[in-house]
Amino acid sequence: MVPLAQARFLARAHGDRARLVVTRGLGHRRILTDPGVVAEAVAFATAGSDVEPAVTARDGVSSTAW
């Protein structure tokens, strides 16, 4: 876990090559299967490509904030 202030600093330092996604209560395992986190990671990884993400988050399921 990284302190939020440090995470924000790192995200700013990397500009558009990084995206900070703040979550609560997901821990080390649930974050890997959280629909909102997965959708955000896929969108970031495929940004600028012509590949459409196949993952959609279900409304109200994710505790992810961005």
GROMACS .gro file of C-alpha atoms in nm:
model
   66
    1MET     CA    1   0.000   0.000   0.000
    2VAL     CA    2   0.120   0.347  -0.090
    3PRO     CA    3   0.014   0.661   0.098
    4LEU     CA    4  -0.238   0.853  -0.113
    5ALA     CA    5  -0.022   1.167  -0.123
    6GLN     CA    6   0.271   0.965  -0.261
    7ALA     CA    7   0.047   0.790  -0.515
    8ARG     CA    8  -0.080   1.127  -0.639
    9PHE     CA    9   0.277   1.257  -0.663
   10LEU     CA   10   0.383   0.954  -0.869
   11ALA     CA   11   0.080   0.980  -1.097
   12ARG     CA   12   0.151   1.348  -1.166
   13ALA     CA   13   0.519   1.274  -1.228
   14HIS     CA   14   0.430   1.022  -1.498
   15GLY     CA   15   0.170   1.241  -1.668
   16ASP     CA   16  -0.045   1.067  -1.927
   17ARG     CA   17   0.162   0.748  -1.894
   18ALA     CA   18  -0.011   0.673  -1.563
   19ARG     CA   19  -0.362   0.679  -1.424
   20LEU     CA   20  -0.433   0.677  -1.053
   21VAL     CA   21  -0.732   0.469  -0.946
   22VAL     CA   22  -0.821   0.504  -0.578
   23THR     CA   23  -1.012   0.216  -0.422
   24ARG     CA   24  -1.138   0.130  -0.075
   25GLY     CA   25  -1.185  -0.203   0.091
   26LEU     CA   26  -1.066  -0.421  -0.197
   27GLY     CA   27  -0.747  -0.551  -0.041
   28HIS     CA   28  -0.488  -0.752  -0.230
   29ARG     CA   29  -0.720  -1.009  -0.389
   30ARG     CA   30  -1.056  -0.847  -0.454
   31ILE     CA   31  -0.892  -0.564  -0.649
   32LEU     CA   32  -0.795  -0.819  -0.915
   33THR     CA   33  -1.157  -0.913  -0.986
   34ASP     CA   34  -1.338  -0.585  -0.917
   35PRO     CA   35  -1.533  -0.500  -1.236
   36GLY     CA   36  -1.456  -0.128  -1.213
   37VAL     CA   37  -1.084  -0.181  -1.162
   38VAL     CA   38  -1.065  -0.437  -1.443
   39ALA     CA   39  -1.253  -0.204  -1.681
   40GLU     CA   40  -1.022   0.085  -1.591
   41ALA     CA   41  -0.709  -0.127  -1.647
   42VAL     CA   42  -0.835  -0.254  -1.983
   43ALA     CA   43  -0.928   0.099  -2.093
   44PHE     CA   44  -0.585   0.229  -1.994
   45ALA     CA   45  -0.399  -0.058  -2.161
   46THR     CA   46  -0.594  -0.025  -2.486
   47ALA     CA   47  -0.602   0.357  -2.502
   48GLY     CA   48  -0.485   0.475  -2.838
   49SER     CA   49  -0.545   0.139  -3.001
   50ASP     CA   50  -0.842   0.039  -3.209
   51VAL     CA   51  -0.922  -0.249  -2.972
   52GLU     CA   52  -1.251  -0.210  -2.787
   53PRO     CA   53  -1.248  -0.327  -2.425
   54ALA     CA   54  -1.471  -0.630  -2.378
   55VAL     CA   55  -1.518  -0.570  -2.005
   56THR     CA   56  -1.800  -0.360  -1.864
   57ALA     CA   57  -1.854  -0.278  -1.500
   58ARG     CA   58  -2.189  -0.350  -1.338
   59ASP     CA   59  -2.358  -0.045  -1.186
   60GLY     CA   60  -2.329  -0.025  -0.811
   61VAL     CA   61  -2.092  -0.320  -0.774
   62SER     CA   62  -1.756  -0.145  -0.771
   63SER     CA   63  -1.622   0.055  -0.481
   64THR     CA   64  -1.360   0.202  -0.713
   65ALA     CA   65  -1.337   0.579  -0.744
   66TRP     CA   66  -1.160   0.762  -1.023
   0.00000   0.00000   0.00000
